[in-house]
Short mmCIF file of C-alpha atoms in Angstrom, two decimals:
data_model
loop_
_atom_site.label_atom_id
_atom_site.label_comp_id
_atom_site.label_asym_id
_atom_site.label_seq_id
_atom_site.Cartn_x
_atom_site.Cartn_y
_atom_site.Cartn_z
CA MET A 274 49.71 39.11 -44.93
CA ALA A 275 48.89 42.45 -43.34
CA SER A 276 45.93 42.51 -40.99
CA THR A 277 43.07 45.01 -41.46
CA PRO A 278 43.49 47.90 -39.04
CA ILE A 279 40.61 48.44 -36.60
CA THR A 280 39.10 51.88 -37.04
CA PRO A 281 35.86 53.53 -35.83
CA ASN A 282 34.42 52.97 -39.32
CA THR A 283 35.08 49.21 -39.27
CA LEU A 284 33.61 48.94 -35.74
CA GLY A 285 30.52 50.83 -36.91
CA GLU A 286 30.04 48.51 -39.89
CA ALA A 287 30.41 45.40 -37.69
CA SER A 288 27.86 46.76 -35.23
CA LYS A 289 25.44 47.46 -38.06
CA LYS A 290 25.78 43.91 -39.36
CA VAL A 291 25.20 42.48 -35.88
CA MET A 292 22.14 44.70 -35.42
CA GLN A 293 20.74 43.74 -38.84
CA HIS A 294 21.22 40.06 -38.06
CA TYR A 295 19.51 40.49 -34.68
CA GLN A 296 16.58 42.31 -36.28
CA GLN A 297 16.19 39.55 -38.87
CA GLN A 298 16.12 36.92 -36.12
CA LEU A 299 13.61 39.00 -34.17
CA VAL A 300 11.29 39.27 -37.18
CA THR A 301 11.59 35.52 -37.84
CA ARG A 302 10.77 34.72 -34.21
CA ARG A 303 7.73 36.99 -34.28
CA ILE A 304 6.48 35.31 -37.46
CA TYR A 305 6.87 31.85 -35.89
CA THR A 306 5.16 33.05 -32.71
CA GLY A 307 2.24 34.45 -34.72
CA ILE A 308 1.88 31.20 -36.65
CA ALA A 309 1.93 29.19 -33.42
CA ILE A 310 -0.77 31.39 -31.88
CA VAL A 311 -2.97 31.08 -34.96
CA VAL A 312 -2.58 27.29 -34.98
CA PHE A 313 -3.33 27.11 -31.24
CA LEU A 314 -6.50 29.21 -31.61
CA ALA A 315 -7.63 27.15 -34.58
CA LEU A 316 -7.17 23.92 -32.63
CA LEU A 317 -8.92 25.41 -29.60
CA PHE A 318 -12.00 26.48 -31.56
CA ALA A 319 -12.05 23.16 -33.41
CA SER A 320 -12.00 21.31 -30.06
CA LEU A 321 -14.81 23.48 -28.68
CA ASP A 322 -16.85 22.90 -31.82
CA PHE A 323 -16.30 19.15 -31.51
CA ALA A 324 -17.35 19.26 -27.83
CA ASN A 325 -20.47 21.18 -28.81
CA SER A 326 -21.31 18.65 -31.53
CA ALA A 327 -20.64 15.68 -29.26
CA ASN A 328 -22.93 17.25 -26.64
CA SER A 329 -25.85 17.46 -29.11
CA GLY A 330 -25.25 21.17 -29.62
CA LYS A 331 -25.83 21.98 -25.95
CA PHE A 332 -22.26 22.72 -24.85
CA PHE A 333 -22.31 26.49 -25.37
CA GLU A 334 -25.98 26.69 -24.47
CA ARG A 335 -25.42 25.10 -21.06
CA LEU A 336 -22.13 26.87 -20.32
CA PRO A 337 -23.76 29.82 -18.42
CA TYR A 338 -25.30 27.27 -16.02
CA PHE A 339 -21.97 25.70 -15.18
CA PHE A 340 -22.09 26.62 -11.48
CA ASP A 341 -25.80 26.01 -10.93
CA PHE A 342 -25.09 22.67 -9.28
CA MET A 343 -22.86 24.34 -6.67
CA LYS A 344 -25.56 26.92 -5.96
CA THR A 345 -28.26 24.33 -5.29
CA PHE A 346 -26.07 21.66 -3.69
CA LEU A 347 -25.84 23.29 -0.24
CA PRO A 348 -26.25 21.91 3.30
CA ASN A 349 -29.03 23.17 5.58
CA SER A 350 -26.48 25.10 7.65
CA PRO A 351 -22.68 25.49 7.74
CA MET A 352 -22.59 23.57 11.03
CA GLU A 353 -23.87 20.50 9.21
CA VAL A 354 -20.49 20.24 7.50
CA VAL A 355 -18.77 20.20 10.91
CA ARG A 356 -21.25 17.64 12.26
CA ALA A 357 -20.71 15.40 9.25
CA MET A 358 -16.95 15.72 9.57
CA PHE A 359 -16.82 14.73 13.26
CA ASP A 360 -19.84 12.36 13.35
CA LEU A 361 -21.91 14.59 15.62
CA PRO A 362 -25.72 14.29 15.99
CA SER A 363 -27.70 16.43 13.57
CA PRO A 364 -30.84 18.41 14.51
CA TYR A 365 -32.17 17.63 11.03
CA ALA A 366 -32.07 13.86 11.61
CA ASP A 367 -35.11 12.25 10.01
CA GLY A 368 -34.05 8.61 10.00
CA SER A 369 -32.37 8.81 6.60
CA LEU A 370 -28.67 8.31 5.85
CA LYS A 371 -28.36 11.92 4.74
CA TYR A 372 -28.31 13.20 8.31
CA ASP A 373 -27.21 10.02 10.07
CA TYR A 374 -23.63 10.75 11.09
CA VAL A 375 -23.48 8.96 14.44
CA SER A 376 -23.88 5.41 13.13
CA GLU A 377 -20.73 5.72 10.98
CA ARG A 378 -18.39 6.22 13.94
CA VAL A 379 -15.44 3.81 14.21
CA TYR A 380 -15.17 2.98 17.91
CA ILE A 381 -11.84 2.17 19.53
CA GLY A 382 -12.44 1.13 23.12
CA ASP A 383 -15.25 2.36 25.33
CA GLY A 384 -16.53 5.81 24.47
CA PHE A 385 -13.66 6.72 22.14
CA TYR A 386 -14.18 6.78 18.40
CA ILE A 387 -12.55 7.96 15.19
CA PRO A 388 -14.85 9.94 12.86
CA HIS A 389 -15.76 7.90 9.83
CA PHE A 390 -14.24 10.30 7.30
CA PHE A 391 -10.99 10.55 9.24
CA TYR A 392 -10.77 6.77 9.33
CA GLN A 393 -11.30 6.58 5.56
CA LEU A 394 -8.73 9.33 5.05
CA ILE A 395 -6.20 7.31 7.06
CA ILE A 396 -6.85 4.37 4.73
CA THR A 397 -6.22 6.63 1.71
CA LEU A 398 -2.98 7.98 3.17
CA ASN A 399 -1.88 4.47 4.04
CA ILE A 400 -2.47 3.35 0.44
CA ALA A 401 -0.40 6.27 -0.84
CA LEU A 402 2.42 5.73 1.67
CA VAL A 403 2.77 1.99 1.11
CA SER A 404 2.60 2.42 -2.67
CA THR A 405 5.24 5.16 -2.60
CA LEU A 406 7.66 3.17 -0.42
CA ILE A 407 7.38 -0.02 -2.47
CA GLY A 408 7.41 1.81 -5.80
CA THR A 409 10.41 3.93 -4.85
CA ALA A 410 12.37 0.85 -3.74
CA PHE A 411 11.77 -0.98 -7.02
CA ALA A 412 12.44 2.15 -9.09
CA PHE A 413 15.71 2.69 -7.21
CA ALA A 414 16.80 -0.88 -7.92
CA LEU A 415 15.89 -0.78 -11.61
CA CYS A 416 17.05 2.69 -12.61
CA PHE A 417 20.76 1.82 -12.58
CA PHE A 418 20.16 -1.03 -15.06
CA ALA A 419 18.35 1.41 -17.38
CA SER A 420 21.17 3.97 -17.44
CA THR A 421 23.37 4.08 -20.52
CA ASN A 422 26.43 5.31 -18.63
CA LEU A 423 26.36 2.27 -16.29
CA VAL A 424 25.27 -0.69 -18.45
CA GLY A 425 25.75 0.61 -21.98
CA ALA A 426 23.15 0.28 -24.75
CA GLY A 427 22.72 -3.49 -24.53
CA ALA A 428 19.84 -5.87 -23.96
CA VAL A 429 19.58 -5.23 -20.20
CA ARG A 430 19.05 -1.52 -20.64
CA PHE A 431 16.54 -2.11 -23.46
CA ALA A 432 14.52 -4.65 -21.45
CA VAL A 433 14.38 -2.54 -18.27
CA ARG A 434 13.36 0.62 -20.14
CA ARG A 435 10.60 -1.18 -22.04
CA MET A 436 9.32 -2.64 -18.76
CA LEU A 437 9.23 0.82 -17.14
CA GLU A 438 7.36 2.16 -20.17
CA VAL A 439 4.72 -0.56 -19.90
CA MET A 440 4.30 0.05 -16.16
CA ARG A 441 3.59 3.75 -16.63
CA ALA A 442 1.68 3.44 -19.90
CA PHE A 443 -1.75 3.19 -18.26
CA PRO A 444 -3.19 5.53 -15.60
CA GLU A 445 -3.56 4.17 -12.08
CA ILE A 446 -7.35 4.14 -12.30
CA VAL A 447 -7.23 1.88 -15.40
CA ILE A 448 -4.86 -0.56 -13.70
CA ALA A 449 -7.02 -0.54 -10.57
CA GLY A 450 -10.13 -1.24 -12.63
CA LEU A 451 -8.44 -4.32 -14.11
CA LEU A 452 -7.09 -5.51 -10.77
CA THR A 453 -10.44 -5.26 -8.99
CA ALA A 454 -11.65 -8.12 -11.19
CA ILE A 455 -8.75 -10.23 -9.91
CA LEU A 456 -8.14 -9.01 -6.35
CA SER A 457 -11.74 -7.88 -5.66
CA LEU A 458 -12.65 -4.46 -4.28
CA GLY A 459 -10.52 -2.91 -1.57
CA PRO A 460 -7.23 -1.20 -0.78
CA ILE A 461 -5.04 -4.09 -2.01
CA ALA A 462 -5.98 -3.47 -5.63
CA ALA A 463 -5.35 0.26 -5.15
CA ILE A 464 -1.91 -0.35 -3.62
CA VAL A 465 -0.85 -2.66 -6.45
CA ALA A 466 -2.13 -0.27 -9.14
CA ILE A 467 -0.43 2.81 -7.71
CA THR A 468 2.77 0.87 -7.02
CA ILE A 469 3.00 -0.33 -10.64
CA HIS A 470 2.58 3.20 -12.01
CA THR A 471 4.98 4.62 -9.40
CA VAL A 472 7.73 2.19 -10.43
CA GLY A 473 7.35 3.16 -14.08
CA ALA A 474 7.22 6.91 -13.47
CA LEU A 475 9.98 7.13 -10.86
CA GLY A 476 12.17 4.66 -12.73
CA LYS A 477 12.28 6.99 -15.73
CA LEU A 478 13.03 10.05 -13.60
CA PHE A 479 15.69 8.18 -11.64
CA PHE A 480 17.65 6.80 -14.60
CA GLU A 481 17.65 10.23 -16.26
CA VAL A 482 19.24 11.65 -13.11
CA VAL A 483 21.80 8.83 -13.10
CA GLU A 484 22.70 9.50 -16.73
CA ASN A 485 23.46 13.13 -15.85
CA ALA A 486 25.77 12.19 -12.98
CA ASP A 487 29.48 13.03 -13.07
CA MET A 488 31.36 9.87 -14.11
CA LYS A 489 34.80 10.94 -12.87
CA PRO A 490 34.35 9.29 -9.45
CA ASP A 491 33.25 6.12 -11.28
CA GLU A 492 36.40 6.22 -13.40
CA GLY A 493 38.53 6.55 -10.28
CA LEU A 494 36.89 3.58 -8.58
CA ARG A 495 37.14 1.51 -11.75
CA ALA A 496 40.86 2.26 -11.96
CA SER A 497 41.31 1.11 -8.36
CA GLY A 498 39.63 -2.23 -9.11
CA ALA A 499 36.11 -1.66 -7.71
CA ASN A 500 33.32 -3.84 -9.05
CA TRP A 501 30.06 -2.57 -10.59
CA LEU A 502 28.08 -2.54 -7.35
CA GLU A 503 30.83 -0.70 -5.49
CA ARG A 504 31.04 1.92 -8.22
CA VAL A 505 27.28 2.48 -8.09
CA ARG A 506 27.23 2.58 -4.30
CA PHE A 507 30.12 4.98 -3.74
CA ALA A 508 30.35 6.98 -7.00
CA ILE A 509 26.77 7.39 -8.25
CA VAL A 510 24.37 7.09 -5.32
CA PRO A 511 25.80 10.00 -3.26
CA GLN A 512 25.37 12.29 -6.29
CA VAL A 513 21.83 11.31 -7.23
CA LEU A 514 20.30 10.70 -3.80
CA PRO A 515 19.09 14.30 -3.19
CA ASN A 516 17.23 14.31 -6.52
CA PHE A 517 15.84 10.85 -5.79
CA VAL A 518 14.44 12.11 -2.49
CA SER A 519 12.83 15.13 -4.16
CA TYR A 520 11.19 13.00 -6.84
CA ALA A 521 10.00 10.44 -4.30
CA LEU A 522 8.37 13.13 -2.15
CA LEU A 523 6.71 14.63 -5.21
CA ARG A 524 5.43 11.20 -6.14
CA ALA A 525 4.04 10.77 -2.63
CA GLU A 526 1.89 13.89 -3.13
CA ILE A 527 0.70 12.54 -6.49
CA ASN A 528 -0.13 9.17 -4.96
CA VAL A 529 -2.33 10.78 -2.31
CA ARG A 530 -4.46 12.25 -5.09
CA ALA A 531 -4.33 9.00 -7.08
CA SER A 532 -5.45 6.90 -4.11
CA THR A 533 -8.40 9.26 -3.64
CA ILE A 534 -9.45 8.88 -7.28
CA ILE A 535 -9.01 5.11 -7.24
CA GLY A 536 -11.32 4.95 -4.23
CA ALA A 537 -14.15 5.99 -6.54
CA VAL A 538 -13.79 2.73 -8.51
CA GLY A 539 -13.77 0.48 -5.46
CA GLY A 540 -10.29 1.05 -4.06
CA GLY A 541 -11.57 2.02 -0.63
CA GLY A 542 -10.67 5.05 1.41
CA ILE A 543 -12.01 8.58 1.25
CA GLY A 544 -12.62 8.43 -2.51
CA GLU A 545 -15.25 5.74 -2.13
CA VAL A 546 -17.23 7.59 0.54
CA PHE A 547 -16.95 10.79 -1.51
CA ARG A 548 -18.51 9.05 -4.52
CA LEU A 549 -21.34 7.72 -2.35
CA ALA A 550 -21.93 11.10 -0.69
CA ILE A 551 -22.17 13.12 -3.89
CA GLY A 552 -24.11 10.38 -5.65
CA ASN A 553 -26.74 10.25 -2.88
CA ASP A 554 -27.08 14.07 -2.70
CA HIS A 555 -25.55 14.31 0.78
CA ALA A 556 -24.32 17.91 0.61
CA ALA A 557 -22.91 18.20 4.15
CA LYS A 558 -20.89 15.00 3.82
CA THR A 559 -19.62 16.01 0.37
CA TYR A 560 -18.35 19.42 1.53
CA ALA A 561 -16.81 17.88 4.64
CA ILE A 562 -14.81 15.47 2.50
CA ILE A 563 -13.75 18.24 0.10
CA ILE A 564 -12.45 20.37 3.00
CA MET A 565 -10.59 17.40 4.47
CA LEU A 566 -8.97 16.62 1.13
CA LEU A 567 -7.85 20.21 0.63
CA VAL A 568 -6.35 20.39 4.11
CA THR A 569 -4.67 17.01 3.62
CA ILE A 570 -3.06 17.97 0.30
CA ILE A 571 -1.75 21.23 1.79
CA ALA A 572 -0.43 19.39 4.85
CA VAL A 573 1.30 16.75 2.71
CA ASP A 574 2.88 19.47 0.56
CA GLN A 575 4.18 21.36 3.60
CA PHE A 576 5.47 18.18 5.24
CA SER A 577 7.29 17.07 2.09
CA GLY A 578 8.91 20.51 1.81
CA TRP A 579 10.05 20.34 5.44
CA LEU A 580 11.36 16.79 5.01
CA ARG A 581 13.18 17.77 1.80
CA ARG A 582 14.95 20.57 3.67
CA ARG A 583 15.98 18.23 6.46
CA LEU A 584 17.35 15.59 4.09
CA ILE A 585 18.99 17.80 1.48
CA GLY A 586 20.08 20.61 3.78
CA HIS A 587 18.94 24.17 4.42
CA GLN A 588 21.98 25.62 2.64
CA SER A 589 20.62 24.67 -0.80
CA PHE A 590 17.39 26.55 -0.20
CA GLU A 591 19.16 29.55 1.33
CA PHE A 592 21.46 29.77 -1.70
CA GLY A 593 18.49 29.79 -4.06
CA ARG A 594 16.69 32.38 -1.98
CA GLY A 595 19.75 34.64 -1.98
CA ALA A 596 20.10 34.32 -5.74
CA ALA A 597 16.46 35.31 -6.16
#
């Protein structure tokens, strides 16, 4: 059978067909995009209308006054924020707790003290650190049993995945609220709540990384007679460890925020004193805590980035920077 000779005319016709097909796809994509935008706007306006109705019709009416609280909730002077942060005497002291910063000092030895807010912030960071370490350890141990490429699709994988789903199903603050009734108020309930959610969240991320690992090293070890633990230790862990570290550091940042929020429901730490400060109209203390939280989150983010570079290696970041 003779083949059709390629001529400029046949090339032109093929190009026209390709262009027509591309234009049809482009029109279809634009139609779908337009429909998606219309649906999004309809849902947005329906949600705003529901919020307005649920707020007795005052949602849009009160919207222009959204920042009025920030305008009126101001300390007597900017230095009051510094005095509240470092437990220094206030010239506005009138015997009330609003300007009483000195009595909250946490003394260590004679004449040396830790400012009250710094002490509470240390408690919050300690809750986040302990929760992250324990949660990461359990997630690391469970993720291999939840991976299809290591245990198949049997009962073990099903049970471990369902357990991880239950552990991350509820937010940390809900778990902490339930645990405070059992363990009473304090950091212990916060640690247990954040740890439970960390195991569930990291366990899912970890087993997805394991399932994307290259199984050729595992096949080689299996052919040489290695058992399951040896195959995991020498074939899988070296591949997935950098991603595990990145996810664990990201979770540490999340847990710092979570431990702050849980403090508002009795978990201790900086969140509890923040709730008391804003609830009692202590403006200087409130702004001092906000500044400390912002600085802490930035510092944790920078530290995790530095630690990630040290553990994974600078070459990975330099390669990405060169590609950009």
